[in-house]
Amino acid sequence: MSVETSARSAAEILAWSRGLVEPALRSVVGAMPPAMRGIAEFHFGWRDEAGRAAAGAGGKSVRPALTLLAAEASGGTAAAAVPAAVAVELTHNFSLLHDDVMDGDRTRRHRPTAWTVFGVSAAILAGDALLAGAYEALAEAPSPDPAGAVRVLSRAVLELVEGQSADTAFEDRTDVTLAECLAMAGGKTGALLGGACALGALYGGGAGRAGRYRAFGERLGLAFQLVDDLLGIWGDPEVTGKPVHSDLRNRKKSLPVVAALTSGTPAGEELAALYLRRGALAGDEPARAAALIEAAGGRAWAAAEADALVAGALTELDAADPVPAAAGELRSVAHMLTHRDH
């Protein structure tokens, strides 16, 4: 396996990505009809509830960065892939607007969520508008294969929606298997990262290797979800911004939890008796659930699975014969996404 390293840190790469993508992103959003434009600009942190200019953070721009770097790794330029990166970021935020409604989340990025300010129906419609804007961004910009780009994004969206549907269905089921949970996370998180990388390859002139880049992104996305699930149970609240054991209090069927529930161990059976009942966990119950998940092997399995997925992702990247400098930066972003264990 090659060992390219990046001259820029992951934080510098993400800042570079935002600098390239945000002006074009603002232009697409600014061309939307007034009602949808106002909600989108609020969601991105560009305006406050009253429509006044704001300087809120619009997210890390991980997915656009992967698109730009995949384009460079394929032998093209980041500038040529900006429309694809914009489409990816619009699609990601379409999913966030809808997720916030479905999950009832009242804050995102330390600000009120759009549905709490503008209403549920308006937030759903704004998400739809962002998705439409994503396809406009692909259709209006020069591309070596416009139809292929639309197919890549469409497939990612379909898999993302399927994953979200499964996640919602799991809330009312007590028989979720680990294979089902992995498939759900692969759709909900891995599909768009894979699509982001495949789009970058298309816009970088590497259509023949787009499958390799897609596989790199999909594996990286699933590893990212595993790490996120671990942090949702054992993460430092100062880093995650969520209370300790927050996922357990809501009885979320995350990957470590399902691994423990299906382990066939005494700890897994005790966890099932505690976890698969109605109502949130309270008092000392979340801490007990965390201990049982660890005793049943859920924590160790998730960490090992994440490591294996990252190794598989990097193998796919190497197989794409990437430009070394861009490959090093893709590795830096991959490391950042999967080493958030502070």
Coordinates of C-alpha atoms in Angstrom, one line a residue:
M1 CA 0.0 0.0 0.0
S2 CA 1.3 3.4 -0.9
V3 CA 2.1 5.9 1.9
E4 CA 1.5 9.3 0.4
T5 CA 1.1 12.0 3.0
S6 CA -0.5 15.4 2.7
A7 CA 1.4 18.7 2.9
R8 CA -1.8 20.3 4.2
S9 CA -3.6 19.3 7.4
A10 CA -7.2 18.0 7.1
A11 CA -8.4 21.3 8.6
E12 CA -6.5 23.2 5.9
I13 CA -8.0 21.0 3.2
L14 CA -11.5 21.6 4.5
A15 CA -11.0 25.3 4.6
W16 CA -9.7 25.2 1.0
S17 CA -12.7 23.3 0.0
R18 CA -15.1 25.8 1.6
G19 CA -13.3 28.6 -0.1
L20 CA -13.8 27.1 -3.5
V21 CA -17.3 25.8 -3.0
E22 CA -19.1 28.4 -0.9
P23 CA -19.3 31.2 -3.5
A24 CA -20.9 28.8 -6.1
L25 CA -23.2 27.4 -3.4
R26 CA -24.4 30.8 -2.4
S27 CA -25.0 31.6 -6.0
V28 CA -27.2 28.5 -6.5
V29 CA -29.2 29.2 -3.3
G30 CA -29.5 32.9 -4.1
A31 CA -31.2 32.0 -7.4
M32 CA -34.0 30.0 -5.7
P33 CA -37.5 31.4 -5.2
P34 CA -37.7 33.8 -2.3
A35 CA -39.4 31.6 0.3
M36 CA -37.1 28.6 -0.2
R37 CA -34.1 30.9 -0.5
G38 CA -34.8 32.4 2.9
I39 CA -35.0 29.0 4.7
A40 CA -32.0 27.7 2.9
E41 CA -29.9 30.7 3.8
F42 CA -31.0 30.4 7.4
H43 CA -30.1 26.6 7.4
F44 CA -26.6 27.3 6.1
G45 CA -26.1 29.9 8.7
W46 CA -25.9 32.8 6.3
R47 CA -28.9 34.6 7.7
D48 CA -30.7 34.7 11.1
E49 CA -34.4 34.2 11.8
A50 CA -35.2 37.7 10.7
G51 CA -33.3 37.5 7.4
R52 CA -30.3 39.5 8.6
A53 CA -26.8 38.6 7.4
A54 CA -25.1 36.2 9.8
A55 CA -21.7 34.5 10.0
G56 CA -22.8 31.1 11.2
A57 CA -20.8 28.0 10.4
G58 CA -22.3 26.1 7.5
G59 CA -20.7 22.7 8.2
K60 CA -17.3 21.1 7.7
S61 CA -17.7 20.6 3.9
V62 CA -16.3 17.1 4.1
R63 CA -18.2 15.7 1.1
P64 CA -17.4 18.6 -1.2
A65 CA -13.7 18.2 -0.2
L66 CA -13.8 14.5 -1.2
T67 CA -15.3 15.5 -4.6
L68 CA -12.6 18.1 -5.3
L69 CA -9.8 15.8 -4.1
A70 CA -11.1 12.8 -6.1
A71 CA -11.1 15.1 -9.2
E72 CA -7.5 16.0 -8.6
A73 CA -6.6 12.4 -7.8
S74 CA -8.1 11.4 -11.2
G75 CA -5.8 13.8 -13.0
G76 CA -8.2 16.7 -13.3
T77 CA -8.6 20.0 -11.4
A78 CA -10.6 20.9 -8.4
A79 CA -12.0 24.0 -10.2
A80 CA -13.6 21.8 -12.8
A81 CA -15.3 19.7 -10.1
V82 CA -16.8 22.7 -8.2
P83 CA -20.3 22.2 -9.7
A84 CA -20.3 18.5 -8.6
A85 CA -19.1 19.5 -5.1
V86 CA -21.9 22.1 -4.9
A87 CA -24.4 19.4 -5.9
V88 CA -23.1 17.1 -3.2
E89 CA -23.3 19.7 -0.5
L90 CA -26.9 20.7 -1.5
T91 CA -27.9 17.0 -1.4
H92 CA -26.3 16.5 2.0
N93 CA -28.2 19.5 3.4
F94 CA -31.4 18.3 1.8
S95 CA -31.0 15.2 3.9
L96 CA -30.2 17.2 7.0
L97 CA -33.3 19.4 6.7
H98 CA -35.5 16.3 6.4
D99 CA -33.6 14.4 9.2
D100 CA -34.2 17.2 11.6
V101 CA -37.9 17.1 11.0
M102 CA -38.1 13.3 11.3
D103 CA -35.9 13.1 14.4
G104 CA -37.5 16.1 16.1
D105 CA -34.0 17.8 16.5
R106 CA -34.4 21.4 17.7
T107 CA -30.7 22.5 17.2
R108 CA -28.0 22.0 14.6
R109 CA -24.6 23.6 14.6
H110 CA -25.6 25.4 17.8
R111 CA -28.5 27.1 16.2
P112 CA -32.3 26.4 16.0
T113 CA -33.2 23.9 13.2
A114 CA -35.1 25.3 10.3
W115 CA -38.4 23.5 11.1
T116 CA -38.5 25.1 14.6
V117 CA -38.3 28.6 13.0
F118 CA -40.3 28.2 9.8
G119 CA -42.5 25.2 10.4
V120 CA -42.4 21.5 9.5
S121 CA -43.9 21.9 6.0
A122 CA -41.7 24.8 5.0
A123 CA -38.5 22.9 6.1
I124 CA -39.5 19.8 4.1
L125 CA -40.1 21.9 1.0
A126 CA -36.8 23.7 1.5
G127 CA -35.1 20.4 1.6
D128 CA -36.8 19.5 -1.7
A129 CA -35.6 22.8 -3.2
L130 CA -32.0 22.0 -2.2
L131 CA -32.2 18.6 -4.0
A132 CA -33.6 20.3 -7.1
G133 CA -30.8 22.8 -6.9
A134 CA -28.3 20.0 -6.8
Y135 CA -29.5 18.6 -10.1
E136 CA -29.6 22.1 -11.6
A137 CA -25.9 22.5 -10.6
L138 CA -25.0 19.3 -12.5
A139 CA -27.1 20.1 -15.5
E140 CA -25.9 23.7 -16.0
A141 CA -22.1 23.2 -15.7
P142 CA -19.7 21.7 -18.3
S143 CA -19.2 18.0 -17.7
P144 CA -17.6 15.2 -19.6
D145 CA -20.7 13.1 -18.9
P146 CA -23.8 15.0 -17.6
A147 CA -26.1 12.0 -17.8
G148 CA -23.5 9.9 -15.9
A149 CA -23.2 12.5 -13.2
V150 CA -27.0 12.7 -12.8
R151 CA -27.1 8.9 -12.5
V152 CA -24.3 8.8 -9.9
L153 CA -26.1 11.4 -7.7
S154 CA -29.5 9.8 -8.2
R155 CA -28.2 6.4 -7.1
A156 CA -26.7 8.0 -4.0
V157 CA -29.9 9.7 -3.1
L158 CA -32.0 6.6 -3.5
E159 CA -29.6 4.6 -1.3
L160 CA -29.6 7.4 1.2
V161 CA -33.4 7.5 1.4
E162 CA -33.5 3.8 1.7
G163 CA -31.1 3.9 4.6
Q164 CA -33.1 6.6 6.3
S165 CA -36.3 4.6 5.8
A166 CA -34.7 1.6 7.4
D167 CA -33.4 3.6 10.3
T168 CA -36.9 4.9 11.0
A169 CA -38.3 1.4 10.8
F170 CA -35.8 0.0 13.2
E171 CA -37.2 2.3 16.0
D172 CA -40.2 -0.1 16.3
R173 CA -38.5 -3.4 15.8
T174 CA -36.8 -5.7 18.4
D175 CA -35.3 -8.1 15.8
V176 CA -32.9 -5.9 13.9
T177 CA -29.9 -7.9 12.6
L178 CA -26.4 -6.7 12.3
A179 CA -26.4 -7.2 8.6
E180 CA -29.5 -5.0 8.3
C181 CA -27.9 -2.4 10.5
L182 CA -24.8 -2.3 8.4
A183 CA -26.9 -2.0 5.2
M184 CA -28.8 0.9 6.8
A185 CA -25.7 2.7 7.7
G186 CA -24.1 2.1 4.4
G187 CA -27.1 3.8 2.7
K188 CA -27.6 6.6 5.2
T189 CA -24.0 7.6 5.5
G190 CA -21.8 5.7 3.0
A191 CA -23.8 6.3 -0.2
L192 CA -23.4 10.0 -0.4
L193 CA -19.7 9.8 0.4
G194 CA -19.3 7.2 -2.3
G195 CA -21.3 9.3 -4.7
A196 CA -19.2 12.4 -3.8
C197 CA -16.0 10.6 -4.7
A198 CA -17.4 9.0 -7.9
L199 CA -18.6 12.4 -9.1
G200 CA -15.1 13.8 -8.5
A201 CA -13.6 11.1 -10.6
L202 CA -16.1 11.8 -13.4
Y203 CA -15.3 15.5 -13.4
G204 CA -11.6 14.8 -13.1
G205 CA -11.6 12.7 -16.3
G206 CA -11.3 9.4 -14.5
A207 CA -14.7 7.9 -15.4
G208 CA -13.1 4.4 -15.8
R209 CA -12.0 4.5 -12.2
A210 CA -15.1 6.1 -10.7
G211 CA -16.1 2.7 -9.3
R212 CA -12.9 2.6 -7.3
Y213 CA -13.5 6.0 -5.9
R214 CA -17.1 5.2 -5.1
A215 CA -16.0 2.1 -3.1
F216 CA -13.4 4.2 -1.3
G217 CA -16.0 6.7 -0.2
E218 CA -18.6 4.1 0.7
R219 CA -16.2 2.2 2.9
L220 CA -15.0 5.4 4.5
G221 CA -18.5 6.5 5.1
L222 CA -19.4 3.3 6.9
A223 CA -16.2 3.6 9.0
F224 CA -17.2 7.2 9.8
Q225 CA -20.6 6.0 11.0
L226 CA -19.1 3.3 13.2
V227 CA -16.8 5.9 14.9
D228 CA -19.8 8.2 15.2
D229 CA -21.8 5.5 16.9
L230 CA -18.9 4.8 19.3
L231 CA -18.7 8.5 20.2
G232 CA -22.5 8.6 20.7
I233 CA -22.0 6.1 23.6
W234 CA -18.5 6.8 25.0
G235 CA -17.5 10.2 23.5
D236 CA -16.4 13.2 25.5
P237 CA -19.4 15.6 25.7
E238 CA -16.9 18.5 25.3
V239 CA -16.0 17.2 21.9
T240 CA -19.3 15.7 20.7
G241 CA -21.6 18.4 22.0
K242 CA -24.0 15.7 23.2
P243 CA -24.5 14.4 26.8
V244 CA -22.7 11.3 27.8
H245 CA -24.6 8.1 26.7
S246 CA -27.0 10.3 24.7
D247 CA -27.7 7.6 22.1
L248 CA -28.4 5.1 24.8
R249 CA -30.9 7.3 26.7
N250 CA -33.0 7.3 23.5
R251 CA -32.5 3.5 22.9
K252 CA -30.9 4.2 19.5
K253 CA -30.1 0.9 17.7
S254 CA -26.6 2.0 16.6
L255 CA -24.1 -0.5 15.3
P256 CA -22.3 -1.3 18.6
V257 CA -25.7 -1.8 20.2
V258 CA -27.0 -4.2 17.6
A259 CA -23.6 -6.0 17.6
A260 CA -24.1 -6.6 21.4
L261 CA -27.8 -7.4 21.1
T262 CA -27.0 -10.1 18.5
S263 CA -23.9 -11.5 20.2
G264 CA -25.5 -14.4 21.9
T265 CA -23.7 -13.6 25.1
P266 CA -25.2 -13.3 28.6
A267 CA -24.3 -9.6 28.5
G268 CA -26.2 -9.3 25.2
E269 CA -29.2 -11.0 26.7
E270 CA -29.2 -8.7 29.7
L271 CA -28.9 -5.7 27.4
A272 CA -31.9 -6.9 25.4
A273 CA -34.0 -7.1 28.5
L274 CA -33.0 -3.5 29.4
Y275 CA -32.9 -1.9 26.0
L276 CA -35.8 -3.5 24.0
R277 CA -38.6 -2.1 26.0
R278 CA -40.7 1.0 25.7
G279 CA -39.5 4.4 27.1
A280 CA -36.2 6.1 27.4
L281 CA -33.5 4.8 29.7
A282 CA -33.2 6.8 32.9
G283 CA -31.0 7.1 36.0
D284 CA -28.1 4.6 36.0
E285 CA -29.6 2.6 33.2
P286 CA -27.6 4.2 30.3
A287 CA -24.3 3.6 32.1
R288 CA -25.4 0.0 32.7
A289 CA -26.3 -0.4 29.1
A290 CA -22.9 1.0 28.0
A291 CA -21.1 -1.5 30.3
L292 CA -23.2 -4.4 28.9
I293 CA -22.5 -3.4 25.3
E294 CA -18.8 -3.4 26.0
A295 CA -19.0 -6.8 27.9
A296 CA -20.9 -8.3 24.9
G297 CA -18.1 -7.2 22.5
G298 CA -20.0 -4.4 20.8
R299 CA -17.4 -1.8 21.4
A300 CA -14.5 -3.9 20.3
W301 CA -16.3 -5.2 17.2
A302 CA -17.2 -1.6 16.1
A303 CA -13.7 -0.4 16.5
A304 CA -12.2 -3.4 14.6
E305 CA -14.8 -3.1 11.9
A306 CA -14.0 0.6 11.4
D307 CA -10.3 -0.1 11.1
A308 CA -11.0 -2.9 8.6
L309 CA -13.2 -0.6 6.5
V310 CA -10.6 2.2 6.4
A311 CA -8.0 -0.3 5.3
G312 CA -10.4 -1.5 2.6
A313 CA -11.1 2.1 1.5
L314 CA -7.4 2.8 1.1
T315 CA -6.9 -0.3 -0.9
E316 CA -9.6 0.9 -3.3
L317 CA -7.9 4.3 -3.5
D318 CA -4.6 2.7 -4.3
A319 CA -6.2 0.5 -7.0
A320 CA -7.5 3.7 -8.7
D321 CA -3.8 4.7 -9.4
P322 CA -4.4 8.2 -8.1
V323 CA -2.2 11.3 -8.4
P324 CA 0.1 11.0 -5.3
A325 CA -0.4 14.5 -3.8
A326 CA -4.2 14.3 -4.0
A327 CA -4.2 10.7 -2.7
G328 CA -2.2 11.9 0.3
E329 CA -4.9 14.5 1.0
L330 CA -7.7 12.0 0.6
R331 CA -5.8 9.9 3.2
S332 CA -5.6 12.9 5.6
V333 CA -9.4 13.5 5.3
A334 CA -10.0 9.8 5.9
H335 CA -7.9 9.8 9.0
M336 CA -9.7 12.9 10.4
L337 CA -13.1 11.3 9.8
T338 CA -12.2 8.1 11.6
H339 CA -9.9 9.3 14.4
R340 CA -12.3 11.4 16.5
D341 CA -11.7 9.5 19.7
H342 CA -10.9 12.5 22.0

